[in-house]
PDB file of C-alpha atoms in Angstrom:
ATOM      1  CA  MET A  21      -0.522   0.022  -0.311  1.00 94.00           C
ATOM      2  CA  TYR A  22       1.170   3.552  -0.616  1.00 97.00           C
ATOM      3  CA  ILE A  23       0.466   6.158   1.206  1.00 97.00           C
ATOM      4  CA  ILE A  24       0.404   9.930  -0.510  1.00 98.00           C
ATOM      5  CA  ASP A  25      -0.658  13.045   1.408  1.00 97.00           C
ATOM      6  CA  SER A  26      -1.582  15.685  -1.273  1.00 97.00           C
ATOM      7  CA  PRO A  27       1.086  18.793  -1.416  1.00 96.00           C
ATOM      8  CA  SER A  28      -2.122  21.396  -1.811  1.00 98.00           C
ATOM      9  CA  ASN A  29      -5.328  22.926  -0.454  1.00 98.00           C
ATOM     10  CA  ASN A  30      -6.787  23.240  -3.729  1.00 98.00           C
ATOM     11  CA  ALA A  31     -10.312  21.089  -4.365  1.00 98.00           C
ATOM     12  CA  TYR A  32      -9.787  21.133  -7.812  1.00 98.00           C
ATOM     13  CA  PHE A  33      -6.028  19.802  -7.754  1.00 98.00           C
ATOM     14  CA  ASN A  34      -6.879  17.198  -4.926  1.00 98.00           C
ATOM     15  CA  ILE A  35     -10.401  15.981  -6.416  1.00 98.00           C
ATOM     16  CA  ALA A  36      -8.623  15.231  -9.625  1.00 98.00           C
ATOM     17  CA  THR A  37      -5.909  13.473  -8.053  1.00 98.00           C
ATOM     18  CA  GLU A  38      -7.985  11.067  -6.938  1.00 97.00           C
ATOM     19  CA  GLU A  39      -9.218  10.071 -10.554  1.00 97.00           C
ATOM     20  CA  PHE A  40      -5.583  10.529 -11.752  1.00 98.00           C
ATOM     21  CA  LEU A  41      -4.588   7.842  -9.221  1.00 97.00           C
ATOM     22  CA  LEU A  42      -6.562   5.486 -10.662  1.00 95.00           C
ATOM     23  CA  SER A  43      -4.548   5.456 -13.721  1.00 94.00           C
ATOM     24  CA  ARG A  44      -1.154   6.296 -12.132  1.00 96.00           C
ATOM     25  CA  PHE A  45      -1.738   3.015  -9.909  1.00 96.00           C
ATOM     26  CA  PRO A  46      -3.906   0.436 -11.583  1.00 94.00           C
ATOM     27  CA  THR A  47      -3.439  -2.241  -9.233  1.00 94.00           C
ATOM     28  CA  GLU A  48      -1.650  -0.906  -6.624  1.00 95.00           C
ATOM     29  CA  ASP A  49      -4.517  -0.066  -3.034  1.00 95.00           C
ATOM     30  CA  LEU A  50      -3.379   3.505  -2.121  1.00 96.00           C
ATOM     31  CA  PHE A  51      -4.459   5.808   0.394  1.00 97.00           C
ATOM     32  CA  LEU A  52      -4.861   9.304   0.335  1.00 98.00           C
ATOM     33  CA  LEU A  53      -5.198  12.330   2.834  1.00 98.00           C
ATOM     34  CA  TYR A  54      -5.573  15.437   1.736  1.00 98.00           C
ATOM     35  CA  VAL A  55      -7.270  18.582   3.089  1.00 98.00           C
ATOM     36  CA  ASN A  56      -9.123  21.571   1.097  1.00 98.00           C
ATOM     37  CA  ALA A  57      -9.580  25.076   1.133  1.00 97.00           C
ATOM     38  CA  PRO A  58     -13.230  26.285   1.587  1.00 97.00           C
ATOM     39  CA  SER A  59     -14.663  24.067  -0.968  1.00 97.00           C
ATOM     40  CA  ILE A  60     -18.534  22.841  -1.751  1.00 96.00           C
ATOM     41  CA  ILE A  61     -17.794  19.353  -3.205  1.00 95.00           C
ATOM     42  CA  VAL A  62     -20.804  17.831  -4.785  1.00 92.00           C
ATOM     43  CA  GLY A  63     -21.782  14.652  -5.551  1.00 90.00           C
ATOM     44  CA  LYS A  64     -22.008  13.132  -9.577  1.00 88.00           C
ATOM     45  CA  PHE A  65     -25.669  12.837  -9.698  1.00 84.00           C
ATOM     46  CA  GLN A  66     -26.586  15.950  -7.943  1.00 87.00           C
ATOM     47  CA  ASN A  67     -27.931  19.050  -8.448  1.00 84.00           C
ATOM     48  CA  THR A  68     -25.289  21.785  -7.856  1.00 88.00           C
ATOM     49  CA  LEU A  69     -27.599  24.823  -8.063  1.00 85.00           C
ATOM     50  CA  ALA A  70     -30.008  22.715  -5.891  1.00 83.00           C
ATOM     51  CA  GLU A  71     -27.506  22.346  -3.221  1.00 87.00           C
ATOM     52  CA  ILE A  72     -25.759  25.364  -2.461  1.00 90.00           C
ATOM     53  CA  ASN A  73     -25.948  29.445  -1.597  1.00 89.00           C
ATOM     54  CA  LEU A  74     -24.893  30.893  -5.094  1.00 86.00           C
ATOM     55  CA  ASP A  75     -24.434  34.231  -3.791  1.00 85.00           C
ATOM     56  CA  PHE A  76     -23.038  32.829  -0.563  1.00 91.00           C
ATOM     57  CA  VAL A  77     -20.207  30.667  -2.407  1.00 93.00           C
ATOM     58  CA  LYS A  78     -19.518  33.525  -4.529  1.00 89.00           C
ATOM     59  CA  GLU A  79     -19.263  36.298  -2.313  1.00 92.00           C
ATOM     60  CA  LYS A  80     -17.128  34.208  -0.230  1.00 94.00           C
ATOM     61  CA  GLY A  81     -15.063  32.581  -2.765  1.00 94.00           C
ATOM     62  CA  ILE A  82     -16.124  29.242  -1.965  1.00 96.00           C
ATOM     63  CA  LYS A  83     -15.631  26.658  -5.031  1.00 97.00           C
ATOM     64  CA  VAL A  84     -17.131  24.400  -5.926  1.00 96.00           C
ATOM     65  CA  VAL A  85     -16.410  21.127  -7.745  1.00 97.00           C
ATOM     66  CA  ARG A  86     -17.767  17.942  -8.495  1.00 95.00           C
ATOM     67  CA  ARG A  87     -16.584  14.176  -7.496  1.00 94.00           C
ATOM     68  CA  MET A  88     -16.842  11.248  -8.754  1.00 91.00           C
ATOM     69  CA  SER A  89     -18.587   8.890  -6.754  1.00 89.00           C
ATOM     70  CA  GLY A  90     -22.394   9.227  -6.266  1.00 85.00           C
ATOM     71  CA  GLY A  91     -23.795  10.407  -2.558  1.00 83.00           C
ATOM     72  CA  GLY A  92     -24.545  14.418  -1.131  1.00 84.00           C
ATOM     73  CA  THR A  93     -23.062  17.907  -1.114  1.00 89.00           C
ATOM     74  CA  VAL A  94     -20.395  17.966   1.907  1.00 91.00           C
ATOM     75  CA  TYR A  95     -18.454  21.568   2.968  1.00 93.00           C
ATOM     76  CA  HIS A  96     -14.958  21.368   3.185  1.00 96.00           C
ATOM     77  CA  ASP A  97     -12.130  23.890   4.758  1.00 97.00           C
ATOM     78  CA  LEU A  98      -9.102  23.824   6.487  1.00 97.00           C
ATOM     79  CA  GLY A  99     -10.334  21.989   9.881  1.00 97.00           C
ATOM     80  CA  ASN A 100     -11.424  19.236   7.865  1.00 96.00           C
ATOM     81  CA  LEU A 101      -9.717  15.891   6.985  1.00 97.00           C
ATOM     82  CA  ASN A 102     -10.260  13.522   3.782  1.00 97.00           C
ATOM     83  CA  PHE A 103      -9.233   9.773   3.677  1.00 97.00           C
ATOM     84  CA  SER A 104      -9.724   7.758   0.670  1.00 96.00           C
ATOM     85  CA  PHE A 105      -9.014   4.326   0.055  1.00 95.00           C
ATOM     86  CA  HIS A 106      -7.770   2.657  -3.726  1.00 96.00           C
ATOM     87  CA  MET A 107      -8.248  -0.842  -3.717  1.00 94.00           C
ATOM     88  CA  VAL A 108      -8.276  -3.666  -6.231  1.00 92.00           C
ATOM     89  CA  LEU A 109     -12.146  -4.263  -7.229  1.00 89.00           C
ATOM     90  CA  GLY A 110     -13.481  -7.496  -6.159  1.00 86.00           C
ATOM     91  CA  GLN A 111     -10.989  -8.083  -2.505  1.00 84.00           C
ATOM     92  CA  HIS A 112     -13.581  -6.289  -0.508  1.00 82.00           C
ATOM     93  CA  ASP A 113     -17.831  -6.399  -0.696  1.00 83.00           C
ATOM     94  CA  PHE A 114     -18.475  -3.452  -2.028  1.00 78.00           C
ATOM     95  CA  MET A 115     -21.462  -2.317  -0.012  1.00 79.00           C
ATOM     96  CA  ASP A 116     -19.096  -2.957   3.190  1.00 85.00           C
ATOM     97  CA  PHE A 117     -17.945   0.690   4.513  1.00 87.00           C
ATOM     98  CA  SER A 118     -16.937  -0.816   7.527  1.00 89.00           C
ATOM     99  CA  ILE A 119     -13.953  -2.313   6.605  1.00 89.00           C
ATOM    100  CA  PHE A 120     -12.353   1.615   5.756  1.00 91.00           C
ATOM    101  CA  THR A 121     -14.024   2.724   8.473  1.00 93.00           C
ATOM    102  CA  GLU A 122     -12.839   0.743  11.048  1.00 94.00           C
ATOM    103  CA  PRO A 123      -9.284   2.015  10.957  1.00 94.00           C
ATOM    104  CA  VAL A 124     -10.598   6.012  11.524  1.00 95.00           C
ATOM    105  CA  LEU A 125     -12.864   3.987  14.671  1.00 96.00           C
ATOM    106  CA  THR A 126     -10.060   2.253  16.002  1.00 96.00           C
ATOM    107  CA  LEU A 127      -7.542   5.845  16.310  1.00 96.00           C
ATOM    108  CA  LEU A 128     -10.969   7.730  17.864  1.00 97.00           C
ATOM    109  CA  ASN A 129     -11.798   5.483  20.396  1.00 96.00           C
ATOM    110  CA  GLY A 130      -7.932   5.200  21.542  1.00 95.00           C
ATOM    111  CA  LEU A 131      -8.144   9.011  21.989  1.00 95.00           C
ATOM    112  CA  GLY A 132     -10.957   8.580  24.104  1.00 94.00           C
ATOM    113  CA  VAL A 133     -13.964   9.637  21.564  1.00 96.00           C
ATOM    114  CA  PRO A 134     -16.688   7.418  21.518  1.00 96.00           C
ATOM    115  CA  ALA A 135     -17.177   6.991  17.485  1.00 96.00           C
ATOM    116  CA  VAL A 136     -19.057   4.706  15.986  1.00 96.00           C
ATOM    117  CA  LEU A 137     -20.244   3.787  12.795  1.00 93.00           C
ATOM    118  CA  GLN A 138     -24.422   4.010  12.065  1.00 89.00           C
ATOM    119  CA  GLY A 139     -26.614   3.290   9.501  1.00 82.00           C
ATOM    120  CA  ARG A 140     -24.422   2.282   6.007  1.00 80.00           C
ATOM    121  CA  ASN A 141     -21.855   5.201   6.168  1.00 85.00           C
ATOM    122  CA  ASP A 142     -21.816   7.828   8.807  1.00 90.00           C
ATOM    123  CA  LEU A 143     -20.059   7.509  11.338  1.00 95.00           C
ATOM    124  CA  LEU A 144     -21.329   9.521  14.805  1.00 96.00           C
ATOM    125  CA  VAL A 145     -20.320  11.059  18.137  1.00 95.00           C
ATOM    126  CA  GLU A 146     -23.006  10.407  20.445  1.00 94.00           C
ATOM    127  CA  GLY A 147     -26.244  10.942  17.656  1.00 92.00           C
ATOM    128  CA  ARG A 148     -24.237  13.179  15.652  1.00 93.00           C
ATOM    129  CA  LYS A 149     -22.625  13.081  12.933  1.00 92.00           C
ATOM    130  CA  PHE A 150     -18.713  13.282  12.058  1.00 94.00           C
ATOM    131  CA  SER A 151     -17.897  11.527   9.062  1.00 93.00           C
ATOM    132  CA  GLY A 152     -19.542  10.495   6.090  1.00 88.00           C
ATOM    133  CA  ASN A 153     -18.116   8.397   3.445  1.00 90.00           C
ATOM    134  CA  ALA A 154     -19.379   7.088  -0.504  1.00 89.00           C
ATOM    135  CA  LYS A 155     -18.043   4.991  -2.603  1.00 89.00           C
ATOM    136  CA  LEU A 156     -17.620   4.337  -6.285  1.00 90.00           C
ATOM    137  CA  ALA A 157     -16.064   1.952  -8.896  1.00 89.00           C
ATOM    138  CA  ARG A 158     -14.668   2.735 -11.764  1.00 90.00           C
ATOM    139  CA  GLN A 159     -11.171   1.225 -13.555  1.00 92.00           C
ATOM    140  CA  GLY A 160     -10.928  -2.022 -11.790  1.00 92.00           C
ATOM    141  CA  LYS A 161     -10.397  -0.003  -8.622  1.00 94.00           C
ATOM    142  CA  MET A 162     -12.634   0.756  -5.834  1.00 92.00           C
ATOM    143  CA  ILE A 163     -12.409   3.598  -4.050  1.00 94.00           C
ATOM    144  CA  GLN A 164     -14.156   4.530  -0.106  1.00 93.00           C
ATOM    145  CA  HIS A 165     -13.516   8.079   0.293  1.00 93.00           C
ATOM    146  CA  GLY A 166     -15.026  10.215   3.574  1.00 93.00           C
ATOM    147  CA  THR A 167     -14.538  13.051   5.720  1.00 93.00           C
ATOM    148  CA  ILE A 168     -13.189  13.864   9.018  1.00 96.00           C
ATOM    149  CA  LEU A 169     -14.671  17.132  11.217  1.00 96.00           C
ATOM    150  CA  ILE A 170     -12.314  18.133  13.655  1.00 97.00           C
ATOM    151  CA  ASP A 171     -12.490  22.031  13.942  1.00 95.00           C
ATOM    152  CA  SER A 172     -14.231  23.471  10.837  1.00 95.00           C
ATOM    153  CA  GLU A 173     -16.607  26.590  10.868  1.00 93.00           C
ATOM    154  CA  MET A 174     -19.869  25.458  11.494  1.00 90.00           C
ATOM    155  CA  GLU A 175     -21.020  28.602  10.414  1.00 90.00           C
ATOM    156  CA  ILE A 176     -20.030  28.422   6.943  1.00 92.00           C
ATOM    157  CA  LEU A 177     -20.929  25.395   6.320  1.00 89.00           C
ATOM    158  CA  ALA A 178     -24.236  26.249   7.425  1.00 88.00           C
ATOM    159  CA  ASP A 179     -24.942  29.201   5.232  1.00 90.00           C
ATOM    160  CA  ALA A 180     -22.700  28.089   2.071  1.00 91.00           C
ATOM    161  CA  LEU A 181     -25.055  24.310   1.833  1.00 87.00           C
ATOM    162  CA  LYS A 182     -28.601  26.589   2.800  1.00 78.00           C
ATOM    163  CA  VAL A 183     -30.869  26.784  -0.716  1.00 67.00           C
ATOM    164  CA  ASN A 184     -34.236  27.709  -1.087  1.00 56.00           C
ATOM    165  CA  PRO A 185     -36.449  23.972  -1.538  1.00 57.00           C
ATOM    166  CA  LEU A 186     -38.695  26.643  -3.892  1.00 52.00           C
ATOM    167  CA  LYS A 187     -36.254  27.308  -6.665  1.00 60.00           C
ATOM    168  CA  PHE A 188     -35.727  23.766  -7.835  1.00 59.00           C
ATOM    169  CA  ILE A 189     -38.482  20.920  -9.158  1.00 61.00           C
ATOM    170  CA  ASP A 190     -36.083  17.989 -10.428  1.00 58.00           C
ATOM    171  CA  LYS A 191     -35.275  14.107 -10.048  1.00 53.00           C
ATOM    172  CA  ALA A 192     -31.217  14.757  -8.478  1.00 56.00           C
ATOM    173  CA  THR A 193     -31.146  12.624  -5.497  1.00 53.00           C
ATOM    174  CA  LYS A 194     -30.829  15.273  -2.495  1.00 56.00           C
ATOM    175  CA  SER A 195     -28.308  15.555  -0.075  1.00 58.00           C
ATOM    176  CA  ASN A 196     -30.000  14.950   4.068  1.00 55.00           C
ATOM    177  CA  ARG A 197     -28.716  17.047   5.982  1.00 54.00           C
ATOM    178  CA  SER A 198     -27.380  15.788   9.369  1.00 58.00           C
ATOM    179  CA  ARG A 199     -26.848  17.100  13.037  1.00 81.00           C
ATOM    180  CA  VAL A 200     -23.240  17.743  12.499  1.00 89.00           C
ATOM    181  CA  VAL A 201     -20.011  17.916  15.165  1.00 93.00           C
ATOM    182  CA  ASN A 202     -17.100  18.931  15.172  1.00 95.00           C
ATOM    183  CA  LEU A 203     -14.224  16.492  16.597  1.00 96.00           C
ATOM    184  CA  ARG A 204     -12.699  19.407  18.564  1.00 94.00           C
ATOM    185  CA  GLU A 205     -14.818  19.076  21.459  1.00 90.00           C
ATOM    186  CA  TYR A 206     -13.476  15.282  22.469  1.00 95.00           C
ATOM    187  CA  LEU A 207     -10.158  15.031  20.625  1.00 95.00           C
ATOM    188  CA  PRO A 208      -6.980  15.645  23.407  1.00 93.00           C
ATOM    189  CA  ALA A 209      -6.519  19.095  23.463  1.00 92.00           C
ATOM    190  CA  GLY A 210      -3.795  20.811  20.269  1.00 91.00           C
ATOM    191  CA  THR A 211      -5.137  17.932  18.325  1.00 94.00           C
ATOM    192  CA  GLY A 212      -5.809  19.518  14.851  1.00 94.00           C
ATOM    193  CA  THR A 213      -6.383  18.046  11.306  1.00 96.00           C
ATOM    194  CA  GLU A 214      -2.248  18.041  10.879  1.00 95.00           C
ATOM    195  CA  GLU A 215      -1.797  15.619  14.270  1.00 96.00           C
ATOM    196  CA  MET A 216      -5.127  13.547  13.329  1.00 96.00           C
ATOM    197  CA  LYS A 217      -3.660  12.959   9.516  1.00 96.00           C
ATOM    198  CA  ASP A 218      -0.638  11.871  10.929  1.00 96.00           C
ATOM    199  CA  LEU A 219      -2.038   9.800  13.765  1.00 96.00           C
ATOM    200  CA  LEU A 220      -3.991   7.952  10.973  1.00 96.00           C
ATOM    201  CA  LYS A 221      -0.619   7.530   8.848  1.00 95.00           C
ATOM    202  CA  GLU A 222       0.712   5.840  11.677  1.00 95.00           C
ATOM    203  CA  GLU A 223      -2.911   3.711  12.113  1.00 95.00           C
ATOM    204  CA  ILE A 224      -2.811   2.744   8.606  1.00 95.00           C
ATOM    205  CA  ILE A 225       0.718   1.844   8.892  1.00 94.00           C
ATOM    206  CA  LYS A 226       0.636  -0.448  11.796  1.00 93.00           C
ATOM    207  CA  ASN A 227      -2.080  -2.440  10.101  1.00 90.00           C
ATOM    208  CA  ASN A 228      -0.277  -2.531   6.548  1.00 90.00           C
ATOM    209  CA  PRO A 229       3.088  -3.382   7.795  1.00 87.00           C
ATOM    210  CA  GLY A 230       4.376  -2.707   4.173  1.00 89.00           C
ATOM    211  CA  ALA A 231       3.125   0.072   3.890  1.00 94.00           C
ATOM    212  CA  GLN A 232       4.992   3.188   1.964  1.00 94.00           C
ATOM    213  CA  ARG A 233       4.889   6.319   1.923  1.00 95.00           C
ATOM    214  CA  TYR A 234       4.892   8.133  -2.176  1.00 97.00           C
ATOM    215  CA  THR A 235       5.150  11.425  -3.014  1.00 97.00           C
ATOM    216  CA  LEU A 236       3.367  13.107  -5.463  1.00 98.00           C
ATOM    217  CA  THR A 237       6.513  13.821  -8.785  1.00 98.00           C
ATOM    218  CA  GLU A 238       6.535  17.139 -10.891  1.00 97.00           C
ATOM    219  CA  ASP A 239       4.659  15.101 -13.276  1.00 98.00           C
ATOM    220  CA  ASP A 240       2.223  13.493 -11.644  1.00 98.00           C
ATOM    221  CA  VAL A 241       1.771  17.644 -10.176  1.00 98.00           C
ATOM    222  CA  ALA A 242       1.591  18.155 -14.243  1.00 98.00           C
ATOM    223  CA  GLN A 243      -0.472  15.749 -15.036  1.00 98.00           C
ATOM    224  CA  ILE A 244      -3.623  16.325 -12.365  1.00 98.00           C
ATOM    225  CA  GLU A 245      -2.983  19.871 -13.471  1.00 98.00           C
ATOM    226  CA  LYS A 246      -3.886  19.117 -16.229  1.00 98.00           C
ATOM    227  CA  LEU A 247      -6.705  17.128 -15.505  1.00 98.00           C
ATOM    228  CA  VAL A 248      -7.940  20.000 -13.740  1.00 98.00           C
ATOM    229  CA  ALA A 249      -8.113  22.411 -16.256  1.00 97.00           C
ATOM    230  CA  GLU A 250      -9.687  20.402 -18.662  1.00 97.00           C
ATOM    231  CA  LYS A 251     -12.901  19.131 -16.660  1.00 97.00           C
ATOM    232  CA  TYR A 252     -12.876  19.784 -12.010  1.00 97.00           C
ATOM    233  CA  GLU A 253     -12.706  23.637 -12.968  1.00 96.00           C
ATOM    234  CA  THR A 254     -14.910  23.939 -15.378  1.00 95.00           C
ATOM    235  CA  TRP A 255     -18.411  24.949 -15.150  1.00 90.00           C
ATOM    236  CA  ASP A 256     -19.530  21.593 -17.873  1.00 90.00           C
ATOM    237  CA  TRP A 257     -18.283  19.090 -15.395  1.00 93.00           C
ATOM    238  CA  ASN A 258     -19.581  21.406 -11.868  1.00 93.00           C
ATOM    239  CA  PHE A 259     -22.740  22.613 -12.987  1.00 89.00           C
ATOM    240  CA  GLY A 260     -23.722  21.515 -16.832  1.00 84.00           C
ATOM    241  CA  PHE A 261     -23.396  17.757 -15.379  1.00 86.00           C
ATOM    242  CA  SER A 262     -26.249  19.091 -12.968  1.00 82.00           C
ATOM    243  CA  PRO A 263     -29.718  15.995 -14.316  1.00 83.00           C
ATOM    244  CA  ASN A 264     -32.215  18.344 -16.239  1.00 88.00           C
ATOM    245  CA  TYR A 265     -34.150  20.304 -13.643  1.00 89.00           C
ATOM    246  CA  ASN A 266     -36.809  22.811 -13.584  1.00 90.00           C
ATOM    247  CA  TYR A 267     -36.367  26.433 -11.993  1.00 90.00           C
ATOM    248  CA  ARG A 268     -38.552  28.879  -9.975  1.00 88.00           C
ATOM    249  CA  LYS A 269     -38.149  32.192  -8.400  1.00 88.00           C
ATOM    250  CA  ALA A 270     -40.402  35.231  -7.822  1.00 88.00           C
ATOM    251  CA  ILE A 271     -39.393  38.405  -6.434  1.00 87.00           C
ATOM    252  CA  LYS A 272     -40.922  41.800  -5.825  1.00 87.00           C
ATOM    253  CA  VAL A 273     -39.494  45.025  -7.160  1.00 86.00           C
ATOM    254  CA  PRO A 274     -40.630  48.629  -7.478  1.00 86.00           C
ATOM    255  CA  ALA A 275     -41.963  47.767 -11.217  1.00 82.00           C
ATOM    256  CA  GLY A 276     -43.899  44.927  -9.652  1.00 84.00           C
ATOM    257  CA  PHE A 277     -43.428  41.408  -9.398  1.00 85.00           C
ATOM    258  CA  ILE A 278     -41.723  38.867 -11.591  1.00 91.00           C
ATOM    259  CA  GLU A 279     -41.383  35.422 -11.982  1.00 90.00           C
ATOM    260  CA  VAL A 280     -39.116  33.077 -14.121  1.00 92.00           C
ATOM    261  CA  HIS A 281     -39.248  29.597 -13.858  1.00 92.00           C
ATOM    262  CA  LEU A 282     -36.821  27.133 -16.572  1.00 93.00           C
ATOM    263  CA  ASP A 283     -36.651  24.066 -17.998  1.00 93.00           C
ATOM    264  CA  VAL A 284     -32.771  23.601 -18.108  1.00 92.00           C
ATOM    265  CA  VAL A 285     -31.376  21.152 -19.382  1.00 91.00           C
ATOM    266  CA  LYS A 286     -27.968  19.778 -19.768  1.00 86.00           C
ATOM    267  CA  GLY A 287     -27.365  23.159 -17.850  1.00 89.00           C
ATOM    268  CA  ASN A 288     -29.270  25.157 -20.338  1.00 92.00           C
ATOM    269  CA  ILE A 289     -31.720  26.593 -20.929  1.00 94.00           C
ATOM    270  CA  ASP A 290     -34.509  24.622 -22.716  1.00 94.00           C
ATOM    271  CA  LYS A 291     -37.294  27.031 -22.051  1.00 94.00           C
ATOM    272  CA  ALA A 292     -38.328  30.072 -20.126  1.00 94.00           C
ATOM    273  CA  LYS A 293     -41.096  32.234 -19.393  1.00 92.00           C
ATOM    274  CA  ILE A 294     -41.537  34.837 -17.878  1.00 92.00           C
ATOM    275  CA  PHE A 295     -45.145  35.948 -15.597  1.00 88.00           C
ATOM    276  CA  GLY A 296     -45.893  38.926 -13.036  1.00 84.00           C
ATOM    277  CA  ASP A 297     -48.141  42.779 -13.088  1.00 81.00           C
ATOM    278  CA  PHE A 298     -45.475  44.701 -14.859  1.00 81.00           C
ATOM    279  CA  PHE A 299     -45.842  46.482 -17.723  1.00 75.00           C
ATOM    280  CA  ALA A 300     -43.611  46.572 -20.643  1.00 73.00           C
ATOM    281  CA  ALA A 301     -42.928  48.710 -23.352  1.00 80.00           C
ATOM    282  CA  LYS A 302     -41.798  45.563 -25.324  1.00 86.00           C
ATOM    283  CA  PRO A 303     -43.093  41.527 -25.638  1.00 88.00           C
ATOM    284  CA  ILE A 304     -41.268  40.118 -23.000  1.00 90.00           C
ATOM    285  CA  GLU A 305     -40.933  37.153 -25.617  1.00 91.00           C
ATOM    286  CA  GLU A 306     -38.775  38.641 -27.416  1.00 92.00           C
ATOM    287  CA  LEU A 307     -36.422  38.337 -24.095  1.00 94.00           C
ATOM    288  CA  GLU A 308     -37.699  34.519 -23.593  1.00 94.00           C
ATOM    289  CA  GLU A 309     -36.283  33.456 -27.125  1.00 95.00           C
ATOM    290  CA  LYS A 310     -32.633  35.077 -26.247  1.00 95.00           C
ATOM    291  CA  LEU A 311     -32.387  33.485 -22.824  1.00 96.00           C
ATOM    292  CA  LEU A 312     -33.073  29.401 -25.668  1.00 95.00           C
ATOM    293  CA  GLY A 313     -29.899  27.752 -24.847  1.00 94.00           C
ATOM    294  CA  GLN A 314     -27.831  29.452 -22.982  1.00 94.00           C
ATOM    295  CA  LYS A 315     -25.685  28.079 -19.751  1.00 93.00           C
ATOM    296  CA  HIS A 316     -27.543  28.501 -16.566  1.00 93.00           C
ATOM    297  CA  GLU A 317     -24.181  30.374 -15.520  1.00 90.00           C
ATOM    298  CA  ASP A 318     -24.262  33.983 -13.881  1.00 88.00           C
ATOM    299  CA  ALA A 319     -21.688  35.197 -16.646  1.00 89.00           C
ATOM    300  CA  GLU A 320     -23.664  33.865 -19.492  1.00 92.00           C
ATOM    301  CA  ILE A 321     -27.092  35.507 -18.225  1.00 94.00           C
ATOM    302  CA  LYS A 322     -26.255  38.379 -17.352  1.00 93.00           C
ATOM    303  CA  LYS A 323     -24.351  38.733 -21.079  1.00 94.00           C
ATOM    304  CA  ILE A 324     -27.584  38.462 -22.447  1.00 94.00           C
ATOM    305  CA  LEU A 325     -29.366  40.874 -19.377  1.00 95.00           C
ATOM    306  CA  VAL A 326     -26.093  43.291 -20.110  1.00 94.00           C
ATOM    307  CA  SER A 327     -27.035  43.863 -23.819  1.00 94.00           C
ATOM    308  CA  GLU A 328     -30.191  44.406 -23.717  1.00 92.00           C
ATOM    309  CA  ASP A 329     -32.397  47.813 -22.441  1.00 93.00           C
ATOM    310  CA  LEU A 330     -34.670  45.949 -19.835  1.00 92.00           C
ATOM    311  CA  THR A 331     -36.741  48.892 -18.668  1.00 91.00           C
ATOM    312  CA  GLU A 332     -38.360  48.376 -22.374  1.00 90.00           C
ATOM    313  CA  TYR A 333     -39.759  44.783 -20.391  1.00 90.00           C
ATOM    314  CA  PHE A 334     -40.141  46.030 -17.031  1.00 90.00           C
ATOM    315  CA  GLY A 335     -39.982  49.125 -16.391  1.00 87.00           C
ATOM    316  CA  LYS A 336     -38.234  50.953 -12.977  1.00 87.00           C
ATOM    317  CA  VAL A 337     -35.912  48.228 -12.845  1.00 90.00           C
ATOM    318  CA  THR A 338     -32.159  47.966 -12.233  1.00 92.00           C
ATOM    319  CA  LEU A 339     -29.756  45.431 -13.684  1.00 93.00           C
ATOM    320  CA  GLU A 340     -28.764  43.519 -10.072  1.00 92.00           C
ATOM    321  CA  GLU A 341     -32.484  42.921 -10.020  1.00 91.00           C
ATOM    322  CA  ILE A 342     -33.478  41.109 -12.668  1.00 93.00           C
ATOM    323  CA  ILE A 343     -30.123  38.841 -12.432  1.00 92.00           C
ATOM    324  CA  GLN A 344     -31.326  37.831  -8.771  1.00 88.00           C
ATOM    325  CA  LEU A 345     -33.966  36.409 -10.425  1.00 89.00           C
ATOM    326  CA  PHE A 346     -32.403  33.249 -12.241  1.00 92.00           C
ATOM    327  CA  PHE A 347     -30.027  32.143  -9.213  1.00 86.00           C
TER     328      PHE A 347
END
């Protein structure tokens, strides 16, 4: 088994590393550790916009990245340690999460933390969740990865994942928000993310005597960065890959009540309808037509709206008022 400690706190880089390692080590067992700067990691089959508070995320500069595995959306920051096992497929029961959460539980129990595996894939302490785990099978390998909340900013977590459920109607898998807890309440004083990382490495080495530490080479890093540029930092992967959905939002501004309904297919607006009690000098259908085929993405929508005299469609409104209708 190779033990790899990512040199980066960039979520795009670390999620791309998971995929890169599948081809870099096709037959070797791996244990990967990484810590991300503030970021939101979305499950593969989720509708990103329906999982995040987009205005808050943009304001705080929080990265949003879709991972390869299913499951729910999670918030990462420097107080959150992430671990990932890569094993040859078929060696273990794919649906059994206990095998690869056991080292974490053994370590924590030894530190006096009453942690347990509950349900299929969550680790809890006194009924509150501190770790969620997900799995995937690909290229003859199985990956099980999970989080460990140690000293995460819970207020940021709550605000970043707070979204209006009335905005979206879709069939995407929704995240189940659980009561969560930081382990700092239970760990010995001075046990932070880096200390926990070192302890977990020691636990893995103890259980795998032949384990070796592996440092990503310059070539490894270059290939990961290429994967980041081509996939993991792109709108098409992080937002456009979302399942088809219907979006709706209404606002009340001095010009009147305005409501937008969108049908979005593969990230692009397939149908658009704008309702309200505003007074328009130009047919609103003209603006609806201009939206068709555009990405449901703020830069694309803003480009359309900036090119129009919005007062001709809605009366006395501002660009900012109309843009907020679409997100």
